[in-house]
C-alpha cells in the first residue's frame, strides 16, 4: 500500500475530502501550477492534527494552503500533500458584545460581512481581500491603512509537535506582511479571535462598499493574479517605481505587468511559472538599476 492509499483511507475516516493528482491551477488565484500528489480539504483542528501526525511520522512533504491568493505555484507541481485550510474549515461566531471568533478557513469577506451584520467595526479594510482568515493572519494582510494586527486578539495554532497552542496578539510579531507564523513554517493557525468596536451598521456597510469599489476601479480583478506582486519598499511604492521605469504593460509569455495597476503581474490566460519569474526578475533588475530600490516578491513560491 502506498502512502497515498493509506492517507486516502485516513481522510475517509476523518470525513475530509481528498483528491489525488489535483492541479494547483484550480486552487490558486494566479491559475498557475502543476499537480500535487494529494490535496486534502481540512474540516477540523482534530482532522488536521491526525493528518499532520501521519505526515510527520512518515516524513512526507506538505504545504498549508488557504485560498491560494498569495501563491505562485511551480508548473512542475508539488511532490507532496496540500493541506487546504479553507471553506470546509469555516465557522464564525460572536463572543460577548464585541468579539468575533472564526476558524482559519473562514473567508475574509464572509468575516467582514458577519462583522457588519453585527454592527461591529474594525475589519472594513479587509473586505475584498480574497483570502482566508488564516492566510491573512500569516501575512498580516492589510489594505487602506488597516492591518490584521489592529484587530486580532489571540489565536490557536498546531505546533511542530502536533499540539494545539494559544498565542496572544502581542506575541505574534505582527509587522508589514509578517508574523511569527511566517517565521515558524511548522505552525498551522486553526482559529482566531478579533476585538472589534461597536459601530453603526450603515456606516460600516458604506465604508466596506467604498473600499470594494476602489479595488474594482484600481485593480485588474478581471485577470488572474496574486494581488500585489512586490512588497512595498521602505520609502516608496512598488507600483510607482515600476511606472516610473516605464515597465507598465511589459510581458513575458502570458505574464504581464498590468496596465491598470503596475503593482500587479497578471496572467493573461496561459502564463507559466517561468513567465512570471522571468518577468518579475526583469522588473526587479530594471527598478534596481534605475532607482536603487530593491523589490521583493510578495507571493509565496510553492514548489
Ligand atoms: C486580487 C487580489 C487582491 C489582494 N489584495 C490584498 C490586499 O489588499 N492586502 C493584502 O494583504 N493582500 C492582498 N492580496 C493577497 C492575499 O489575498 C492575502 O495575502 C491573503 O491574506 C492570503 O490568504 P490565503 O488564504 O489566500 O493564503 P494563501 O495564499 O493560500 O497562503 C499564503 C501563505 O499563508 C500560509 N497559510 C495559509 N493558511 C494558513 C494557516 N491556516 N496556518 C498557517 N499558515 C497558513 C500559506 O502556507 C502561505 O505561506 C490580494 C490578492 C489578490 C489576488
Short mmCIF file of C-alpha atoms and ligand atoms in Angstrom, two decimals:
data_model
loop_
_atom_site.label_atom_id
_atom_site.label_comp_id
_atom_site.label_asym_id
_atom_site.label_seq_id
_atom_site.Cartn_x
_atom_site.Cartn_y
_atom_site.Cartn_z
CA UNK A 1 0.00 0.00 0.00
CA UNK A 2 1.43 3.41 -0.95
CA UNK A 3 1.26 6.35 1.46
CA UNK A 4 -1.36 7.97 -0.76
CA UNK A 5 -3.69 4.96 -0.31
CA UNK A 6 -3.19 5.00 3.46
CA UNK A 7 -3.74 8.73 3.57
CA UNK A 8 -6.92 8.50 1.50
CA UNK A 9 -8.29 5.94 3.91
CA UNK A 10 -7.39 8.17 6.90
CA UNK A 11 -9.18 11.07 5.18
CA UNK A 12 -12.28 8.92 4.66
CA UNK A 13 -12.25 8.08 8.38
CA UNK A 14 -11.97 11.78 9.25
CA UNK A 15 -14.59 12.77 6.64
CA UNK A 16 -12.08 15.07 4.90
CA UNK A 17 -12.42 15.27 1.13
CA UNK A 18 -9.18 14.39 -0.63
CA UNK A 19 -8.16 14.44 -4.28
CA UNK A 20 -5.20 12.74 -5.94
CA UNK A 21 -3.10 14.49 -8.62
CA UNK A 22 -5.02 17.71 -8.19
CA UNK A 23 -4.00 20.70 -10.32
CA UNK A 24 -2.83 23.71 -8.30
CA UNK A 25 -4.21 25.93 -11.06
CA UNK A 26 -7.63 25.22 -9.55
CA UNK A 27 -6.53 26.31 -6.08
CA UNK A 28 -4.55 29.49 -6.73
CA UNK A 29 -5.93 32.86 -7.84
CA UNK A 30 -2.98 33.16 -10.29
CA UNK A 31 -4.32 29.99 -12.01
CA UNK A 32 -0.77 28.72 -12.43
CA UNK A 33 0.78 25.48 -11.18
CA UNK A 34 1.14 21.76 -11.81
CA UNK A 35 -0.31 18.87 -9.82
CA UNK A 36 0.21 17.91 -6.21
CA UNK A 37 0.20 14.29 -5.03
CA UNK A 38 -2.87 14.74 -2.83
CA UNK A 39 -4.95 17.73 -1.83
CA UNK A 40 -6.93 17.41 1.40
CA UNK A 41 -9.75 19.74 2.36
CA UNK A 42 -9.26 20.05 6.12
CA UNK A 43 -12.52 20.09 8.10
CA UNK A 44 -11.43 20.49 11.76
CA UNK A 45 -8.47 21.01 14.10
CA UNK A 46 -8.71 17.39 15.10
CA UNK A 47 -8.52 16.11 11.50
CA UNK A 48 -5.61 18.47 10.87
CA UNK A 49 -3.78 17.08 13.92
CA UNK A 50 -4.34 13.45 12.87
CA UNK A 51 -3.23 14.09 9.29
CA UNK A 52 -0.16 16.02 10.43
CA UNK A 53 0.86 13.17 12.74
CA UNK A 54 0.57 10.77 9.81
CA UNK A 55 2.68 13.00 7.54
CA UNK A 56 5.35 13.76 10.14
CA UNK A 57 5.78 10.11 11.16
CA UNK A 58 6.49 9.26 7.53
CA UNK A 59 8.47 12.39 6.72
CA UNK A 60 6.09 13.34 3.91
CA UNK A 61 6.36 16.84 2.47
CA UNK A 62 3.26 19.03 2.93
CA UNK A 63 2.14 22.62 2.39
CA UNK A 64 -0.70 24.54 4.03
CA UNK A 65 -2.88 26.39 1.56
CA UNK A 66 -5.69 28.83 2.25
CA UNK A 67 -7.46 30.27 -0.79
CA UNK A 68 -4.16 30.38 -2.67
CA UNK A 69 -4.46 34.13 -3.25
CA UNK A 70 -0.85 34.89 -2.37
CA UNK A 71 0.78 31.89 -4.04
CA UNK A 72 2.88 31.35 -7.13
CA UNK A 73 2.95 27.59 -7.77
CA UNK A 74 5.53 25.82 -9.93
CA UNK A 75 4.35 24.25 -13.20
CA UNK A 76 6.20 21.08 -12.15
CA UNK A 77 3.72 20.81 -9.31
CA UNK A 78 4.30 19.87 -5.69
CA UNK A 79 5.57 16.41 -4.87
CA UNK A 80 3.71 16.22 -1.57
CA UNK A 81 0.43 16.83 0.23
CA UNK A 82 -1.53 20.07 0.14
CA UNK A 83 -3.49 20.72 3.34
CA UNK A 84 -6.21 23.08 2.20
CA UNK A 85 -7.50 25.09 5.16
CA UNK A 86 -10.40 26.81 3.52
CA UNK A 87 -14.18 26.57 3.24
CA UNK A 88 -14.54 23.11 4.82
CA UNK A 89 -12.98 24.57 7.97
CA UNK A 90 -15.04 27.70 8.18
CA UNK A 91 -17.03 28.83 11.21
CA UNK A 92 -17.76 32.32 12.60
CA UNK A 93 -19.24 33.21 15.97
CA UNK A 94 -19.84 36.34 18.02
CA UNK A 95 -18.42 36.15 21.53
CA UNK A 96 -19.83 38.52 24.13
CA UNK A 97 -20.56 42.07 22.98
CA UNK A 98 -17.56 42.95 20.81
CA UNK A 99 -15.50 39.87 19.96
CA UNK A 100 -15.62 37.62 16.91
CA UNK A 101 -14.20 34.09 16.77
CA UNK A 102 -13.52 32.32 13.47
CA UNK A 103 -11.73 29.22 12.27
CA UNK A 104 -8.73 29.63 9.96
CA UNK A 105 -10.50 28.60 6.75
CA UNK A 106 -13.13 31.34 7.02
CA UNK A 107 -13.20 33.66 4.02
CA UNK A 108 -12.15 37.19 4.97
CA UNK A 109 -15.04 38.68 3.02
CA UNK A 110 -17.57 36.49 4.88
CA UNK A 111 -15.94 37.53 8.14
CA UNK A 112 -16.29 41.21 7.20
CA UNK A 113 -19.96 40.72 6.31
CA UNK A 114 -20.57 38.93 9.63
CA UNK A 115 -18.93 41.86 11.46
CA UNK A 116 -21.09 44.33 9.53
CA UNK A 117 -24.29 42.38 10.24
CA UNK A 118 -23.43 42.52 13.94
CA UNK A 119 -22.61 46.26 13.74
CA UNK A 120 -19.01 45.61 14.72
CA UNK A 121 -16.34 47.85 13.25
CA UNK A 122 -12.61 47.22 12.66
CA UNK A 123 -12.45 44.81 9.72
CA UNK A 124 -13.81 47.07 6.97
CA UNK A 125 -10.34 47.40 5.40
CA UNK A 126 -10.21 43.64 4.74
CA UNK A 127 -13.37 43.48 2.63
CA UNK A 128 -12.36 42.31 -0.83
CA UNK A 129 -9.04 40.70 0.13
CA UNK A 130 -9.65 37.28 -1.46
CA UNK A 131 -8.04 35.12 1.25
CA UNK A 132 -8.88 33.14 4.36
CA UNK A 133 -8.55 34.42 7.93
CA UNK A 134 -5.61 32.00 8.46
CA UNK A 135 -3.77 33.17 5.34
CA UNK A 136 -4.44 36.79 6.30
CA UNK A 137 -3.02 36.35 9.80
CA UNK A 138 0.02 34.50 8.40
CA UNK A 139 0.72 37.52 6.12
CA UNK A 140 -0.66 40.20 8.46
CA UNK A 141 -2.76 41.20 5.46
CA UNK A 142 -3.62 44.85 5.20
CA UNK A 143 -5.16 47.48 2.97
CA UNK A 144 -6.26 51.13 3.02
CA UNK A 145 -4.48 51.88 6.30
CA UNK A 146 -5.70 48.81 8.22
CA UNK A 147 -3.97 45.53 9.06
CA UNK A 148 -4.95 42.31 10.82
CA UNK A 149 -2.74 43.33 13.75
CA UNK A 150 -5.12 46.22 14.52
CA UNK A 151 -7.95 43.82 15.37
CA UNK A 152 -6.66 40.34 16.17
CA UNK A 153 -6.69 39.49 19.88
CA UNK A 154 -5.46 35.89 20.04
CA UNK A 155 -5.21 32.70 18.02
CA UNK A 156 -4.76 28.95 18.28
CA UNK A 157 -2.28 27.00 16.20
CA UNK A 158 -0.87 23.49 15.93
CA UNK A 159 2.84 23.45 16.68
CA UNK A 160 5.70 21.25 15.39
CA UNK A 161 4.82 18.56 17.99
CA UNK A 162 1.18 18.49 16.77
CA UNK A 163 -0.07 20.16 19.97
CA UNK A 164 -2.75 22.86 19.98
CA UNK A 165 -1.31 26.06 21.48
CA UNK A 166 -2.68 29.53 22.05
CA UNK A 167 -0.96 32.84 21.42
CA UNK A 168 -1.82 36.47 22.21
CA UNK A 169 -1.58 39.13 19.53
CA UNK A 170 1.33 40.85 21.32
CA UNK A 171 3.44 37.70 20.82
CA UNK A 172 2.61 37.26 17.13
CA UNK A 173 5.39 39.61 15.88
CA UNK A 174 2.92 41.25 13.51
CA UNK A 175 4.52 43.78 11.17
CA UNK A 176 4.27 44.65 7.46
CA UNK A 177 3.31 41.35 5.68
CA UNK A 178 4.96 39.40 8.50
CA UNK A 179 4.01 37.35 11.56
CA UNK A 180 5.52 34.73 13.83
CA UNK A 181 3.66 32.18 11.67
CA UNK A 182 5.72 33.19 8.63
CA UNK A 183 8.86 32.55 10.73
CA UNK A 184 7.70 29.19 12.11
CA UNK A 185 6.97 27.18 8.99
CA UNK A 186 5.74 24.23 11.13
CA UNK A 187 2.92 26.12 12.84
CA UNK A 188 -0.60 25.98 11.44
CA UNK A 189 -3.20 28.51 12.53
CA UNK A 190 -6.51 26.88 13.43
CA UNK A 191 -8.64 29.77 14.72
CA UNK A 192 -8.52 33.32 15.99
CA UNK A 193 -10.46 35.95 17.95
CA UNK A 194 -10.87 39.59 16.99
CA UNK A 195 -11.51 42.57 19.28
CA UNK A 196 -13.93 44.83 17.47
CA UNK A 197 -15.66 48.05 18.41
CA UNK A 198 -19.38 48.74 18.34
CA UNK A 199 -20.26 50.70 15.25
CA UNK A 200 -23.14 51.77 13.08
CA UNK A 201 -24.35 49.16 10.55
CA UNK A 202 -24.94 51.72 7.76
CA UNK A 203 -21.57 53.40 8.25
CA UNK A 204 -19.72 50.07 8.27
CA UNK A 205 -21.55 48.97 5.11
CA UNK A 206 -20.79 52.26 3.37
CA UNK A 207 -17.08 52.03 4.22
CA UNK A 208 -16.87 48.41 3.00
CA UNK A 209 -18.59 49.23 -0.28
CA UNK A 210 -16.43 52.33 -0.78
CA UNK A 211 -13.24 50.26 -0.37
CA UNK A 212 -14.54 47.45 -2.58
CA UNK A 213 -15.36 49.95 -5.33
CA UNK A 214 -11.85 51.42 -5.01
CA UNK A 215 -10.46 47.92 -5.58
CA UNK A 216 -12.67 47.40 -8.63
CA UNK A 217 -11.60 50.78 -10.05
CA UNK A 218 -7.87 50.42 -9.47
CA UNK A 219 -7.10 46.69 -9.64
CA UNK A 220 -7.16 44.35 -12.67
CA UNK A 221 -9.65 41.99 -11.00
CA UNK A 222 -10.77 40.65 -14.37
CA UNK A 223 -7.44 38.76 -14.71
CA UNK A 224 -5.96 36.02 -12.51
CA UNK A 225 -3.18 37.32 -10.24
CA UNK A 226 -1.82 37.03 -6.72
CA UNK A 227 -2.56 40.66 -5.90
CA UNK A 228 0.41 42.97 -5.33
CA UNK A 229 3.38 41.19 -6.83
CA UNK A 230 6.01 43.12 -4.87
CA UNK A 231 6.18 44.19 -1.25
CA UNK A 232 6.13 47.90 -0.58
CA UNK A 233 9.77 49.03 -0.34
CA UNK A 234 10.51 51.39 2.53
CA UNK A 235 10.13 54.99 1.34
CA UNK A 236 8.26 54.31 -1.89
CA UNK A 237 5.63 52.18 -3.64
CA UNK A 238 6.40 49.29 -5.98
CA UNK A 239 3.72 50.38 -8.48
CA UNK A 240 5.11 53.94 -8.62
CA UNK A 241 8.69 52.75 -9.21
CA UNK A 242 7.56 50.28 -11.90
CA UNK A 243 5.59 53.00 -13.65
CA UNK A 244 8.48 55.48 -13.42
CA UNK A 245 10.72 52.88 -15.09
CA UNK A 246 8.24 52.59 -17.98
CA UNK A 247 7.50 48.92 -17.30
CA UNK A 248 3.69 49.09 -17.39
CA UNK A 249 2.42 46.54 -19.90
CA UNK A 250 5.77 44.72 -20.19
CA UNK A 251 5.18 41.00 -20.72
CA UNK A 252 6.91 37.63 -20.87
CA UNK A 253 4.81 34.87 -22.42
CA UNK A 254 1.37 35.09 -20.79
CA UNK A 255 2.52 37.17 -17.81
CA UNK A 256 2.10 40.95 -17.98
CA UNK A 257 2.70 43.97 -15.76
CA UNK A 258 -0.89 45.17 -15.59
CA UNK A 259 -1.62 48.36 -17.49
CA UNK A 260 -4.37 49.11 -14.95
CA UNK A 261 -2.19 48.73 -11.84
CA UNK A 262 1.55 48.33 -12.34
CA UNK A 263 1.99 46.68 -8.93
CA UNK A 264 0.12 43.63 -10.26
CA UNK A 265 1.54 40.97 -12.57
CA UNK A 266 -1.43 39.34 -14.25
CA UNK A 267 -1.99 36.05 -16.04
CA UNK A 268 -3.31 36.94 -19.48
CA UNK A 269 -4.52 33.37 -19.99
CA UNK A 270 -1.69 30.93 -20.40
CA UNK A 271 1.10 32.30 -18.18
CA UNK A 272 3.54 29.78 -16.75
CA UNK A 273 5.52 29.89 -13.51
CA UNK A 274 8.64 30.60 -15.59
CA UNK A 275 6.93 33.51 -17.39
CA UNK A 276 6.13 35.16 -14.05
CA UNK A 277 9.61 34.53 -12.64
CA UNK A 278 11.32 35.88 -15.79
CA UNK A 279 9.08 38.95 -15.89
CA UNK A 280 9.47 39.75 -12.17
CA UNK A 281 13.25 39.27 -12.44
CA UNK A 282 13.34 41.77 -15.33
CA UNK A 283 11.22 44.25 -13.37
CA UNK A 284 13.37 43.94 -10.26
CA UNK A 285 16.61 44.36 -12.25
CA UNK A 286 15.36 47.41 -14.10
CA UNK A 287 13.92 49.08 -10.96
CA UNK A 288 17.18 48.47 -9.08
CA UNK A 289 19.31 49.91 -11.91
CA UNK A 290 17.12 52.96 -12.47
CA UNK A 291 16.00 53.83 -8.93
CA UNK A 292 18.23 51.95 -6.49
CA UNK A 293 15.19 50.26 -4.88
CA UNK A 294 15.36 46.50 -4.32
CA UNK A 295 11.92 44.99 -4.88
CA UNK A 296 10.94 41.80 -3.08
CA UNK A 297 8.31 39.32 -4.29
CA UNK A 298 5.19 39.23 -2.11
CA UNK A 299 3.60 35.92 -3.20
CA UNK A 300 4.90 32.73 -1.61
CA UNK A 301 6.56 30.34 -4.05
CA UNK A 302 5.11 26.83 -3.88
CA UNK A 303 7.38 24.16 -5.38
C1 LIG B 1 -6.88 40.48 -6.37
C2 LIG B 1 -6.10 40.35 -5.10
C3 LIG B 1 -6.08 41.40 -4.19
C4 LIG B 1 -5.35 41.30 -3.00
N1 LIG B 1 -5.35 42.35 -2.13
C5 LIG B 1 -4.64 42.26 -0.99
C6 LIG B 1 -4.62 43.35 -0.05
O1 LIG B 1 -5.26 44.37 -0.24
N2 LIG B 1 -3.89 43.19 1.07
C7 LIG B 1 -3.17 42.07 1.33
O2 LIG B 1 -2.51 41.99 2.40
N3 LIG B 1 -3.17 41.03 0.48
C8 LIG B 1 -3.88 41.10 -0.66
N4 LIG B 1 -3.88 40.04 -1.53
C9 LIG B 1 -3.07 38.84 -1.24
C10 LIG B 1 -3.82 37.76 -0.44
O3 LIG B 1 -5.20 37.78 -0.73
C11 LIG B 1 -3.62 37.88 1.06
O4 LIG B 1 -2.25 37.84 1.42
C12 LIG B 1 -4.38 36.78 1.82
O5 LIG B 1 -4.31 37.08 3.18
C13 LIG B 1 -3.82 35.37 1.60
O6 LIG B 1 -4.74 34.44 2.17
P1 LIG B 1 -4.94 32.98 1.55
O7 LIG B 1 -5.93 32.28 2.39
O8 LIG B 1 -5.24 33.06 0.12
O9 LIG B 1 -3.50 32.37 1.80
P2 LIG B 1 -2.63 31.54 0.74
O10 LIG B 1 -2.30 32.41 -0.40
O11 LIG B 1 -3.28 30.25 0.47
O12 LIG B 1 -1.32 31.29 1.60
C14 LIG B 1 -0.44 32.36 1.89
C15 LIG B 1 0.56 31.88 2.96
O13 LIG B 1 -0.16 31.68 4.17
C16 LIG B 1 0.06 30.36 4.68
N5 LIG B 1 -1.16 29.93 5.33
C17 LIG B 1 -2.42 29.92 4.83
N6 LIG B 1 -3.29 29.48 5.74
C18 LIG B 1 -2.57 29.18 6.85
C19 LIG B 1 -2.89 28.67 8.14
N7 LIG B 1 -4.14 28.34 8.49
N8 LIG B 1 -1.88 28.49 9.03
C20 LIG B 1 -0.60 28.79 8.70
N9 LIG B 1 -0.24 29.27 7.51
C21 LIG B 1 -1.21 29.47 6.59
C22 LIG B 1 0.41 29.53 3.44
O14 LIG B 1 1.18 28.40 3.80
C23 LIG B 1 1.20 30.53 2.62
O15 LIG B 1 2.54 30.53 3.04
C24 LIG B 1 -4.61 40.11 -2.72
C25 LIG B 1 -4.64 39.05 -3.63
C26 LIG B 1 -5.38 39.16 -4.80
C27 LIG B 1 -5.41 38.01 -5.75
#
